[in-house]
């Protein structure tokens, strides 16, 4: 075995390897035949690829599609979980204009989170699950003890630090005691703004429990925290003793979702999928060549993204494929002295992204484009020639032309 064969195809270091899914398992990748073994190191997998994939799966426009179209995040293992969607904010608005903190869960269904809202002395307890409301109310006395801590996460170059404000209970109110900067968040309440993009308050000031645990306070200004927490602490015994709200289901709600996606990271995650498929198709020696250095650099370290091609015509053609599949195409194009290699990716039936992953790579002269369809509900990848995929599309187009109904896929 030569040294190159014992090194990672991405970072070139000789480190312990871990199995790498050619296509991310959480988005329906194949757990059996599309695995790169002894080719990608654990460091790249954990420290570079996992955060990139998380961005693509939970914090991108594709995350919303994933939530609607993929009921479980993966089939392998004993705990297939629902897909997660990381939004900055999600609010449900009822017909009276009342706003509640919500979260989108599987199927894109909105769920009201357990929360207490207070405005001008009026208190509302909101939620749609008795067990969750009970757990939320049981958690608050600990957080609102003689001391309460309000935390703000501050991103830094190395990760994050935490701005912690401490409040002391004087028997009637919380009084600010002091601020500290901490490398780790203490047990406390997370502070977020109630203000929307135009600076207006979105709903009543509120304290709520996120689906995955954190307790969050939303007020207009940090200075409003003390009075809101005082009000909550005073009403807590009454709330815990009174029956839960009855009307918890909102009819025809309006849902507002806000998110901050990082296009650079989403591109890097897609480029990695392209290089993985190239490695699986043409072998690791091809991908190790210097032709891939540039795209490897982008995937590993970011930097300038590769310009995406305008694919309007291809888009129209591919859109006749209505199956629940992702499509990845490797496009070798003969050039002088070799091939250029482009990748086309279509996720959840959305728009097509196409980019170059190698400008001049040595491939057998007869190499033709190849299509991979990722059947994400079955965690199964199919490989077919580009001409047979185009044939499939043409048949679908003809069916769509003669029949008003949706064309049925052969294996749907
Ligand atoms: Zn590596």
mmCIF file of C-alpha atoms and ligand atoms in Angstrom:
data_model
loop_
_atom_site.group_PDB
_atom_site.id
_atom_site.type_symbol
_atom_site.label_atom_id
_atom_site.label_comp_id
_atom_site.label_asym_id
_atom_site.label_seq_id
_atom_site.Cartn_x
_atom_site.Cartn_y
_atom_site.Cartn_z
ATOM 1 C CA UNK A 1 0.000 0.000 0.000
ATOM 2 C CA UNK A 2 1.396 3.367 -0.967
ATOM 3 C CA UNK A 3 1.154 6.364 1.302
ATOM 4 C CA UNK A 4 -1.465 8.066 -0.876
ATOM 5 C CA UNK A 5 -3.786 5.117 -0.394
ATOM 6 C CA UNK A 6 -3.632 5.537 3.378
ATOM 7 C CA UNK A 7 -4.456 9.240 3.403
ATOM 8 C CA UNK A 8 -7.711 11.167 3.434
ATOM 9 C CA UNK A 9 -8.860 12.270 -0.029
ATOM 10 C CA UNK A 10 -9.858 15.671 1.384
ATOM 11 C CA UNK A 11 -7.094 16.752 3.817
ATOM 12 C CA UNK A 12 -4.334 14.369 2.569
ATOM 13 C CA UNK A 13 -3.444 13.460 6.141
ATOM 14 C CA UNK A 14 -2.916 9.918 7.415
ATOM 15 C CA UNK A 15 -5.516 9.797 10.156
ATOM 16 C CA UNK A 16 -8.036 7.227 11.358
ATOM 17 C CA UNK A 17 -10.736 6.826 8.718
ATOM 18 C CA UNK A 18 -14.475 6.834 9.199
ATOM 19 C CA UNK A 19 -17.130 5.724 6.734
ATOM 20 C CA UNK A 20 -18.400 8.582 4.630
ATOM 21 C CA UNK A 21 -21.836 8.497 3.012
ATOM 22 C CA UNK A 22 -21.511 9.542 -0.628
ATOM 23 C CA UNK A 23 -24.838 11.324 -0.127
ATOM 24 C CA UNK A 24 -25.757 12.535 3.418
ATOM 25 C CA UNK A 25 -27.709 9.836 5.270
ATOM 26 C CA UNK A 26 -29.937 12.426 6.932
ATOM 27 C CA UNK A 27 -31.192 13.479 3.512
ATOM 28 C CA UNK A 28 -31.955 9.952 2.424
ATOM 29 C CA UNK A 29 -28.526 8.699 1.302
ATOM 30 C CA UNK A 30 -27.774 5.030 0.777
ATOM 31 C CA UNK A 31 -26.455 3.170 3.838
ATOM 32 C CA UNK A 32 -25.336 0.098 1.911
ATOM 33 C CA UNK A 33 -23.669 0.569 -1.429
ATOM 34 C CA UNK A 34 -22.789 4.256 -1.494
ATOM 35 C CA UNK A 35 -20.220 4.509 1.290
ATOM 36 C CA UNK A 36 -16.623 5.705 0.900
ATOM 37 C CA UNK A 37 -14.580 3.371 3.103
ATOM 38 C CA UNK A 38 -11.013 4.127 4.248
ATOM 39 C CA UNK A 39 -10.970 7.290 2.158
ATOM 40 C CA UNK A 40 -12.183 10.075 4.449
ATOM 41 C CA UNK A 41 -10.751 10.771 7.904
ATOM 42 C CA UNK A 42 -12.715 11.221 11.112
ATOM 43 C CA UNK A 43 -11.482 14.806 11.503
ATOM 44 C CA UNK A 44 -12.855 15.915 8.131
ATOM 45 C CA UNK A 45 -16.051 13.981 8.744
ATOM 46 C CA UNK A 46 -16.733 15.413 12.205
ATOM 47 C CA UNK A 47 -15.197 18.872 12.105
ATOM 48 C CA UNK A 48 -15.815 19.960 8.527
ATOM 49 C CA UNK A 49 -18.546 17.886 6.908
ATOM 50 C CA UNK A 50 -21.014 17.481 9.789
ATOM 51 C CA UNK A 51 -21.477 21.259 10.291
ATOM 52 C CA UNK A 52 -21.761 21.774 6.510
ATOM 53 C CA UNK A 53 -24.373 19.033 6.197
ATOM 54 C CA UNK A 54 -26.240 20.396 9.213
ATOM 55 C CA UNK A 55 -26.398 23.753 7.444
ATOM 56 C CA UNK A 56 -27.741 22.172 4.264
ATOM 57 C CA UNK A 57 -30.280 19.966 6.071
ATOM 58 C CA UNK A 58 -31.581 22.262 8.799
ATOM 59 C CA UNK A 59 -30.786 25.822 7.853
ATOM 60 C CA UNK A 60 -31.288 26.213 4.119
ATOM 61 C CA UNK A 61 -34.253 26.541 1.783
ATOM 62 C CA UNK A 62 -33.928 22.754 1.374
ATOM 63 C CA UNK A 63 -34.589 22.287 5.084
ATOM 64 C CA UNK A 64 -38.180 23.396 4.613
ATOM 65 C CA UNK A 65 -38.645 20.960 1.719
ATOM 66 C CA UNK A 66 -37.071 18.215 3.827
ATOM 67 C CA UNK A 67 -39.499 18.890 6.640
ATOM 68 C CA UNK A 68 -42.451 18.547 4.250
ATOM 69 C CA UNK A 69 -41.300 15.596 2.212
ATOM 70 C CA UNK A 70 -39.227 13.418 4.499
ATOM 71 C CA UNK A 71 -41.055 12.055 7.578
ATOM 72 C CA UNK A 72 -37.938 10.602 9.211
ATOM 73 C CA UNK A 73 -34.387 11.794 8.980
ATOM 74 C CA UNK A 74 -32.946 8.302 8.467
ATOM 75 C CA UNK A 75 -33.961 4.671 8.526
ATOM 76 C CA UNK A 76 -30.706 3.126 9.696
ATOM 77 C CA UNK A 77 -30.143 2.694 13.436
ATOM 78 C CA UNK A 78 -32.749 2.170 16.121
ATOM 79 C CA UNK A 79 -33.869 5.771 16.551
ATOM 80 C CA UNK A 80 -34.991 7.361 13.329
ATOM 81 C CA UNK A 81 -35.838 10.921 14.328
ATOM 82 C CA UNK A 82 -37.923 13.500 12.576
ATOM 83 C CA UNK A 83 -35.976 16.023 10.506
ATOM 84 C CA UNK A 84 -35.155 19.255 12.284
ATOM 85 C CA UNK A 85 -35.549 22.710 10.896
ATOM 86 C CA UNK A 86 -33.451 25.507 12.355
ATOM 87 C CA UNK A 87 -35.321 28.751 11.909
ATOM 88 C CA UNK A 88 -34.437 32.030 13.569
ATOM 89 C CA UNK A 89 -38.040 32.570 14.417
ATOM 90 C CA UNK A 90 -41.404 31.021 13.754
ATOM 91 C CA UNK A 91 -44.679 32.598 14.785
ATOM 92 C CA UNK A 92 -48.270 31.511 14.466
ATOM 93 C CA UNK A 93 -50.881 34.226 14.032
ATOM 94 C CA UNK A 94 -54.570 33.456 14.655
ATOM 95 C CA UNK A 95 -57.569 35.183 13.030
ATOM 96 C CA UNK A 96 -57.639 37.811 15.790
ATOM 97 C CA UNK A 97 -54.038 38.696 15.089
ATOM 98 C CA UNK A 98 -52.756 37.092 18.274
ATOM 99 C CA UNK A 99 -49.165 35.889 17.879
ATOM 100 C CA UNK A 100 -47.729 32.718 19.458
ATOM 101 C CA UNK A 101 -44.250 31.304 19.380
ATOM 102 C CA UNK A 102 -44.352 28.151 17.242
ATOM 103 C CA UNK A 103 -42.162 25.562 15.619
ATOM 104 C CA UNK A 104 -42.536 23.655 12.370
ATOM 105 C CA UNK A 105 -42.443 19.900 12.886
ATOM 106 C CA UNK A 106 -42.675 16.895 10.559
ATOM 107 C CA UNK A 107 -44.851 17.459 7.516
ATOM 108 C CA UNK A 108 -44.267 21.202 7.877
ATOM 109 C CA UNK A 109 -47.012 21.281 10.526
ATOM 110 C CA UNK A 110 -46.814 24.220 12.939
ATOM 111 C CA UNK A 111 -46.903 23.442 16.650
ATOM 112 C CA UNK A 112 -47.525 26.080 19.305
ATOM 113 C CA UNK A 113 -44.766 26.030 21.907
ATOM 114 C CA UNK A 114 -45.532 26.216 25.637
ATOM 115 C CA UNK A 115 -45.344 29.861 26.645
ATOM 116 C CA UNK A 116 -46.430 32.609 28.997
ATOM 117 C CA UNK A 117 -47.322 35.966 27.443
ATOM 118 C CA UNK A 118 -47.738 39.126 29.504
ATOM 119 C CA UNK A 119 -48.925 42.564 28.373
ATOM 120 C CA UNK A 120 -50.260 45.417 30.545
ATOM 121 C CA UNK A 121 -50.979 43.120 33.480
ATOM 122 C CA UNK A 122 -52.796 40.527 31.306
ATOM 123 C CA UNK A 123 -51.331 37.030 31.395
ATOM 124 C CA UNK A 124 -51.879 34.230 28.847
ATOM 125 C CA UNK A 125 -50.688 30.648 29.048
ATOM 126 C CA UNK A 126 -50.429 29.132 25.572
ATOM 127 C CA UNK A 127 -49.432 25.708 24.262
ATOM 128 C CA UNK A 128 -50.857 22.671 22.508
ATOM 129 C CA UNK A 129 -49.656 19.783 24.610
ATOM 130 C CA UNK A 130 -50.584 19.341 28.298
ATOM 131 C CA UNK A 131 -47.468 17.316 29.129
ATOM 132 C CA UNK A 132 -45.222 19.945 27.598
ATOM 133 C CA UNK A 133 -47.005 22.791 29.388
ATOM 134 C CA UNK A 134 -46.665 20.931 32.696
ATOM 135 C CA UNK A 135 -42.937 20.362 32.103
ATOM 136 C CA UNK A 136 -42.478 24.013 31.137
ATOM 137 C CA UNK A 137 -44.228 25.292 34.288
ATOM 138 C CA UNK A 138 -42.258 22.855 36.453
ATOM 139 C CA UNK A 139 -38.977 24.125 35.060
ATOM 140 C CA UNK A 140 -39.584 27.825 35.669
ATOM 141 C CA UNK A 141 -39.322 27.984 39.510
ATOM 142 C CA UNK A 142 -35.708 26.756 39.298
ATOM 143 C CA UNK A 143 -34.799 29.356 36.696
ATOM 144 C CA UNK A 144 -36.733 32.078 38.546
ATOM 145 C CA UNK A 145 -35.321 31.494 42.018
ATOM 146 C CA UNK A 146 -33.658 34.048 44.283
ATOM 147 C CA UNK A 147 -31.305 34.554 41.385
ATOM 148 C CA UNK A 148 -32.252 34.575 37.703
ATOM 149 C CA UNK A 149 -29.731 34.582 34.876
ATOM 150 C CA UNK A 150 -30.410 35.918 31.389
ATOM 151 C CA UNK A 151 -28.000 34.793 28.682
ATOM 152 C CA UNK A 152 -27.054 36.241 25.305
ATOM 153 C CA UNK A 153 -24.855 34.220 22.970
ATOM 154 C CA UNK A 154 -22.098 36.271 21.332
ATOM 155 C CA UNK A 155 -20.429 34.683 18.300
ATOM 156 C CA UNK A 156 -16.628 34.925 18.317
ATOM 157 C CA UNK A 157 -13.904 33.803 15.911
ATOM 158 C CA UNK A 158 -13.399 30.624 17.982
ATOM 159 C CA UNK A 159 -17.083 29.838 18.500
ATOM 160 C CA UNK A 160 -19.092 31.764 21.049
ATOM 161 C CA UNK A 161 -19.047 33.345 24.474
ATOM 162 C CA UNK A 162 -21.946 34.220 26.712
ATOM 163 C CA UNK A 163 -23.037 37.531 28.142
ATOM 164 C CA UNK A 164 -24.801 36.718 31.423
ATOM 165 C CA UNK A 165 -26.909 39.218 33.379
ATOM 166 C CA UNK A 166 -27.759 38.248 36.945
ATOM 167 C CA UNK A 167 -30.925 39.428 38.710
ATOM 168 C CA UNK A 168 -31.613 39.138 42.446
ATOM 169 C CA UNK A 169 -35.155 38.714 43.853
ATOM 170 C CA UNK A 170 -35.907 41.270 46.571
ATOM 171 C CA UNK A 171 -39.270 39.771 47.540
ATOM 172 C CA UNK A 172 -41.282 41.789 45.032
ATOM 173 C CA UNK A 173 -39.080 42.331 41.992
ATOM 174 C CA UNK A 174 -35.901 41.287 40.264
ATOM 175 C CA UNK A 175 -33.085 43.830 40.500
ATOM 176 C CA UNK A 176 -30.089 43.711 38.194
ATOM 177 C CA UNK A 177 -27.029 42.584 40.148
ATOM 178 C CA UNK A 178 -24.336 42.554 37.480
ATOM 179 C CA UNK A 179 -23.025 41.247 34.177
ATOM 180 C CA UNK A 180 -20.328 38.691 33.406
ATOM 181 C CA UNK A 181 -18.814 37.235 30.253
ATOM 182 C CA UNK A 182 -18.609 33.460 30.412
ATOM 183 C CA UNK A 183 -17.010 30.871 28.091
ATOM 184 C CA UNK A 184 -19.879 28.476 28.874
ATOM 185 C CA UNK A 185 -23.573 29.242 29.333
ATOM 186 C CA UNK A 186 -24.828 28.806 32.915
ATOM 187 C CA UNK A 187 -28.278 27.446 33.728
ATOM 188 C CA UNK A 188 -30.516 30.321 32.732
ATOM 189 C CA UNK A 189 -32.940 31.946 30.330
ATOM 190 C CA UNK A 190 -31.946 32.878 26.788
ATOM 191 C CA UNK A 191 -32.720 36.412 25.666
ATOM 192 C CA UNK A 192 -34.097 37.159 22.212
ATOM 193 C CA UNK A 193 -35.700 40.228 20.688
ATOM 194 C CA UNK A 194 -39.420 40.719 20.262
ATOM 195 C CA UNK A 195 -38.770 43.204 17.457
ATOM 196 C CA UNK A 196 -39.347 42.275 13.834
ATOM 197 C CA UNK A 197 -37.230 43.451 10.901
ATOM 198 C CA UNK A 198 -38.890 46.886 10.949
ATOM 199 C CA UNK A 199 -38.361 47.322 14.669
ATOM 200 C CA UNK A 200 -42.012 46.725 15.590
ATOM 201 C CA UNK A 201 -43.041 44.346 18.384
ATOM 202 C CA UNK A 202 -44.215 40.978 17.037
ATOM 203 C CA UNK A 203 -46.873 39.883 19.497
ATOM 204 C CA UNK A 204 -46.792 40.130 23.264
ATOM 205 C CA UNK A 205 -43.600 39.844 25.321
ATOM 206 C CA UNK A 206 -43.262 36.148 26.165
ATOM 207 C CA UNK A 207 -41.241 33.386 27.738
ATOM 208 C CA UNK A 208 -41.355 29.996 26.012
ATOM 209 C CA UNK A 209 -39.756 26.592 25.840
ATOM 210 C CA UNK A 210 -38.172 25.516 22.581
ATOM 211 C CA UNK A 211 -39.004 22.062 21.242
ATOM 212 C CA UNK A 212 -35.571 20.865 22.282
ATOM 213 C CA UNK A 213 -35.407 22.394 25.705
ATOM 214 C CA UNK A 214 -34.066 25.929 25.964
ATOM 215 C CA UNK A 215 -36.214 28.497 27.755
ATOM 216 C CA UNK A 216 -36.273 31.758 25.818
ATOM 217 C CA UNK A 217 -37.411 35.242 26.808
ATOM 218 C CA UNK A 218 -38.588 37.602 24.084
ATOM 219 C CA UNK A 219 -38.832 41.275 25.055
ATOM 220 C CA UNK A 220 -38.268 44.515 23.122
ATOM 221 C CA UNK A 221 -35.184 45.690 25.050
ATOM 222 C CA UNK A 222 -32.798 43.852 27.400
ATOM 223 C CA UNK A 223 -33.867 46.408 30.027
ATOM 224 C CA UNK A 224 -37.409 44.949 29.876
ATOM 225 C CA UNK A 225 -36.193 41.552 31.107
ATOM 226 C CA UNK A 226 -36.332 42.319 34.843
ATOM 227 C CA UNK A 227 -39.958 43.494 34.859
ATOM 228 C CA UNK A 228 -41.136 40.610 32.645
ATOM 229 C CA UNK A 229 -39.391 37.994 34.785
ATOM 230 C CA UNK A 230 -40.787 39.636 37.951
ATOM 231 C CA UNK A 231 -44.304 39.441 36.515
ATOM 232 C CA UNK A 232 -43.800 35.806 35.524
ATOM 233 C CA UNK A 233 -42.471 34.822 38.950
ATOM 234 C CA UNK A 234 -45.432 36.501 40.682
ATOM 235 C CA UNK A 235 -48.068 34.797 38.491
ATOM 236 C CA UNK A 236 -46.391 31.365 38.416
ATOM 237 C CA UNK A 237 -48.243 29.902 41.462
ATOM 238 C CA UNK A 238 -51.613 31.022 40.020
ATOM 239 C CA UNK A 239 -50.819 29.618 36.558
ATOM 240 C CA UNK A 240 -49.718 26.254 37.920
ATOM 241 C CA UNK A 241 -52.921 25.968 39.989
ATOM 242 C CA UNK A 242 -55.376 27.011 37.265
ATOM 243 C CA UNK A 243 -56.692 24.690 34.525
ATOM 244 C CA UNK A 244 -54.869 24.726 31.241
ATOM 245 C CA UNK A 245 -56.200 26.824 28.393
ATOM 246 C CA UNK A 246 -58.880 25.070 26.353
ATOM 247 C CA UNK A 247 -58.713 26.728 22.945
ATOM 248 C CA UNK A 248 -55.232 25.780 21.924
ATOM 249 C CA UNK A 249 -55.749 24.833 18.318
ATOM 250 C CA UNK A 250 -55.670 27.667 15.878
ATOM 251 C CA UNK A 251 -57.825 27.394 12.759
ATOM 252 C CA UNK A 252 -56.176 28.421 9.502
ATOM 253 C CA UNK A 253 -53.202 29.998 11.196
ATOM 254 C CA UNK A 254 -50.767 32.289 9.417
ATOM 255 C CA UNK A 255 -47.223 31.072 9.929
ATOM 256 C CA UNK A 256 -44.258 33.388 9.667
ATOM 257 C CA UNK A 257 -40.832 31.832 9.474
ATOM 258 C CA UNK A 258 -37.506 33.629 9.402
ATOM 259 C CA UNK A 259 -34.099 32.079 8.819
ATOM 260 C CA UNK A 260 -30.528 33.088 8.101
ATOM 261 C CA UNK A 261 -28.989 30.712 5.587
ATOM 262 C CA UNK A 262 -25.283 30.799 4.716
ATOM 263 C CA UNK A 263 -25.064 30.314 0.913
ATOM 264 C CA UNK A 264 -21.329 29.664 1.089
ATOM 265 C CA UNK A 265 -21.749 26.724 3.486
ATOM 266 C CA UNK A 266 -24.680 25.354 1.503
ATOM 267 C CA UNK A 267 -22.553 25.475 -1.652
ATOM 268 C CA UNK A 268 -19.639 23.728 0.116
ATOM 269 C CA UNK A 269 -21.965 20.956 1.318
ATOM 270 C CA UNK A 270 -23.250 20.441 -2.237
ATOM 271 C CA UNK A 271 -19.737 20.527 -3.715
ATOM 272 C CA UNK A 272 -18.707 17.804 -1.263
ATOM 273 C CA UNK A 273 -21.594 15.631 -2.479
ATOM 274 C CA UNK A 274 -20.312 16.147 -6.046
ATOM 275 C CA UNK A 275 -16.734 15.187 -5.174
ATOM 276 C CA UNK A 276 -17.953 12.150 -3.214
ATOM 277 C CA UNK A 277 -19.919 10.908 -6.234
ATOM 278 C CA UNK A 278 -16.884 11.526 -8.461
ATOM 279 C CA UNK A 279 -14.761 9.469 -6.053
ATOM 280 C CA UNK A 280 -17.314 6.652 -6.034
ATOM 281 C CA UNK A 281 -17.646 6.705 -9.833
ATOM 282 C CA UNK A 282 -14.078 7.303 -11.028
ATOM 283 C CA UNK A 283 -12.037 6.065 -8.080
ATOM 284 C CA UNK A 284 -10.028 7.851 -5.416
ATOM 285 C CA UNK A 285 -6.919 8.260 -7.607
ATOM 286 C CA UNK A 286 -8.902 10.544 -9.923
ATOM 287 C CA UNK A 287 -10.154 12.651 -7.035
ATOM 288 C CA UNK A 288 -6.676 12.828 -5.440
ATOM 289 C CA UNK A 289 -5.295 14.481 -8.591
ATOM 290 C CA UNK A 290 -4.436 18.182 -8.522
ATOM 291 C CA UNK A 291 -7.414 18.843 -10.820
ATOM 292 C CA UNK A 292 -9.550 18.643 -7.680
ATOM 293 C CA UNK A 293 -7.326 20.886 -5.508
ATOM 294 C CA UNK A 294 -9.381 23.978 -6.141
ATOM 295 C CA UNK A 295 -12.792 22.489 -5.247
ATOM 296 C CA UNK A 296 -11.174 20.637 -2.304
ATOM 297 C CA UNK A 297 -9.928 24.001 -1.026
ATOM 298 C CA UNK A 298 -13.413 25.508 -1.251
ATOM 299 C CA UNK A 299 -14.994 22.537 0.553
ATOM 300 C CA UNK A 300 -12.386 22.465 3.315
ATOM 301 C CA UNK A 301 -11.792 26.173 3.922
ATOM 302 C CA UNK A 302 -14.514 28.128 2.179
ATOM 303 C CA UNK A 303 -13.308 31.018 0.090
ATOM 304 C CA UNK A 304 -14.645 32.032 -3.293
ATOM 305 C CA UNK A 305 -17.543 29.879 -4.392
ATOM 306 C CA UNK A 306 -17.594 28.571 -7.931
ATOM 307 C CA UNK A 307 -20.063 30.481 -10.088
ATOM 308 C CA UNK A 308 -23.234 28.517 -10.672
ATOM 309 C CA UNK A 309 -24.451 28.046 -14.205
ATOM 310 C CA UNK A 310 -27.842 29.276 -15.372
ATOM 311 C CA UNK A 311 -29.808 26.102 -15.974
ATOM 312 C CA UNK A 312 -33.222 27.372 -17.094
ATOM 313 C CA UNK A 313 -33.605 24.871 -19.940
ATOM 314 C CA UNK A 314 -32.379 21.874 -17.982
ATOM 315 C CA UNK A 315 -34.615 23.024 -15.125
ATOM 316 C CA UNK A 316 -37.727 22.814 -17.324
ATOM 317 C CA UNK A 317 -36.777 19.341 -18.524
ATOM 318 C CA UNK A 318 -35.908 17.942 -15.082
ATOM 319 C CA UNK A 319 -39.072 19.297 -13.512
ATOM 320 C CA UNK A 320 -41.126 16.549 -15.191
ATOM 321 C CA UNK A 321 -39.520 14.108 -12.741
ATOM 322 C CA UNK A 322 -42.142 14.288 -9.980
ATOM 323 C CA UNK A 323 -40.799 11.378 -7.948
ATOM 324 C CA UNK A 324 -39.507 11.893 -4.399
ATOM 325 C CA UNK A 325 -35.874 11.828 -5.463
ATOM 326 C CA UNK A 326 -32.763 13.954 -5.363
ATOM 327 C CA UNK A 327 -30.875 13.960 -8.660
ATOM 328 C CA UNK A 328 -27.085 14.189 -8.972
ATOM 329 C CA UNK A 329 -25.478 14.185 -12.429
ATOM 330 C CA UNK A 330 -21.750 13.905 -13.160
ATOM 331 C CA UNK A 331 -21.044 15.716 -16.424
ATOM 332 C CA UNK A 332 -17.643 14.980 -17.963
ATOM 333 C CA UNK A 333 -17.045 17.232 -20.963
ATOM 334 C CA UNK A 334 -14.219 16.322 -23.385
ATOM 335 C CA UNK A 335 -11.656 19.112 -23.636
ATOM 336 C CA UNK A 336 -8.138 19.139 -25.020
ATOM 337 C CA UNK A 337 -6.035 16.691 -23.054
ATOM 338 C CA UNK A 338 -8.817 15.361 -20.828
ATOM 339 C CA UNK A 339 -12.244 16.218 -19.464
ATOM 340 C CA UNK A 340 -13.733 18.993 -17.440
ATOM 341 C CA UNK A 341 -16.084 17.690 -14.785
ATOM 342 C CA UNK A 342 -19.290 19.442 -13.757
ATOM 343 C CA UNK A 343 -21.881 18.344 -11.224
ATOM 344 C CA UNK A 344 -25.585 19.040 -11.355
ATOM 345 C CA UNK A 345 -27.630 18.697 -8.174
ATOM 346 C CA UNK A 346 -31.392 18.912 -7.694
ATOM 347 C CA UNK A 347 -32.621 18.459 -4.112
ATOM 348 C CA UNK A 348 -36.250 17.772 -3.137
ATOM 349 C CA UNK A 349 -37.459 18.643 -6.624
ATOM 350 C CA UNK A 350 -36.183 22.196 -6.258
ATOM 351 C CA UNK A 351 -33.996 24.353 -8.465
ATOM 352 C CA UNK A 352 -30.957 22.922 -10.225
ATOM 353 C CA UNK A 353 -27.454 23.864 -9.128
ATOM 354 C CA UNK A 354 -24.622 23.131 -11.519
ATOM 355 C CA UNK A 355 -20.948 23.785 -10.911
ATOM 356 C CA UNK A 356 -17.504 22.745 -12.093
ATOM 357 C CA UNK A 357 -15.579 20.477 -9.729
ATOM 358 C CA UNK A 358 -12.512 19.888 -11.933
ATOM 359 C CA UNK A 359 -11.260 21.957 -14.875
ATOM 360 C CA UNK A 360 -9.082 19.318 -16.494
ATOM 361 C CA UNK A 361 -9.099 15.757 -15.241
ATOM 362 C CA UNK A 362 -7.881 12.569 -16.850
ATOM 363 C CA UNK A 363 -10.790 10.188 -17.528
ATOM 364 C CA UNK A 364 -11.197 7.389 -20.083
ATOM 365 C CA UNK A 365 -12.122 8.933 -23.453
ATOM 366 C CA UNK A 366 -15.456 7.076 -23.635
ATOM 367 C CA UNK A 367 -16.673 8.426 -20.259
ATOM 368 C CA UNK A 368 -20.267 9.638 -20.535
ATOM 369 C CA UNK A 369 -22.516 11.565 -18.107
ATOM 370 C CA UNK A 370 -24.054 9.484 -15.358
ATOM 371 C CA UNK A 371 -27.138 10.122 -13.232
ATOM 372 C CA UNK A 372 -27.746 9.145 -9.616
ATOM 373 C CA UNK A 373 -31.276 9.297 -8.279
ATOM 374 C CA UNK A 374 -31.439 9.326 -4.485
ATOM 375 C CA UNK A 375 -34.771 7.814 -3.397
ATOM 376 C CA UNK A 376 -34.739 9.560 -0.068
ATOM 377 C CA UNK A 377 -37.722 7.824 1.520
ATOM 378 C CA UNK A 378 -36.084 4.455 0.907
ATOM 379 C CA UNK A 379 -32.443 5.427 1.523
ATOM 380 C CA UNK A 380 -31.612 4.007 -1.869
ATOM 381 C CA UNK A 381 -29.445 5.362 -4.683
ATOM 382 C CA UNK A 382 -29.860 4.290 -8.312
ATOM 383 C CA UNK A 383 -27.246 4.851 -11.011
ATOM 384 C CA UNK A 384 -28.190 5.154 -14.651
ATOM 385 C CA UNK A 385 -26.734 6.571 -17.836
ATOM 386 C CA UNK A 386 -27.660 10.112 -18.727
ATOM 387 C CA UNK A 387 -29.295 8.935 -21.968
ATOM 388 C CA UNK A 388 -31.622 6.544 -20.133
ATOM 389 C CA UNK A 389 -32.570 9.298 -17.644
ATOM 390 C CA UNK A 390 -33.314 11.682 -20.515
ATOM 391 C CA UNK A 391 -35.408 8.901 -22.088
ATOM 392 C CA UNK A 392 -37.350 8.617 -18.819
ATOM 393 C CA UNK A 393 -37.914 12.397 -18.811
ATOM 394 C CA UNK A 394 -39.090 12.367 -22.420
ATOM 395 C CA UNK A 395 -41.627 9.636 -21.654
ATOM 396 C CA UNK A 396 -42.883 11.635 -18.657
ATOM 397 C CA UNK A 397 -43.165 14.737 -20.821
ATOM 398 C CA UNK A 398 -45.234 12.827 -23.380
ATOM 399 C CA UNK A 399 -47.486 11.400 -20.644
ATOM 400 C CA UNK A 400 -47.951 14.845 -19.143
ATOM 401 C CA UNK A 401 -48.879 16.152 -22.582
ATOM 402 C CA UNK A 402 -51.582 13.530 -23.232
ATOM 403 C CA UNK A 403 -52.893 13.080 -19.713
ATOM 404 C CA UNK A 404 -54.046 15.831 -17.374
ATOM 405 C CA UNK A 405 -53.115 13.772 -14.319
ATOM 406 C CA UNK A 406 -49.709 13.415 -12.736
ATOM 407 C CA UNK A 407 -47.546 10.916 -14.560
ATOM 408 C CA UNK A 408 -46.976 7.827 -12.451
ATOM 409 C CA UNK A 409 -43.348 6.914 -12.086
ATOM 410 C CA UNK A 410 -42.439 3.307 -12.906
ATOM 411 C CA UNK A 411 -41.069 2.673 -9.423
ATOM 412 C CA UNK A 412 -43.120 5.152 -7.403
HETATM 413 ZN ZN1 LIG B 1 -9.348 14.380 6.224
#
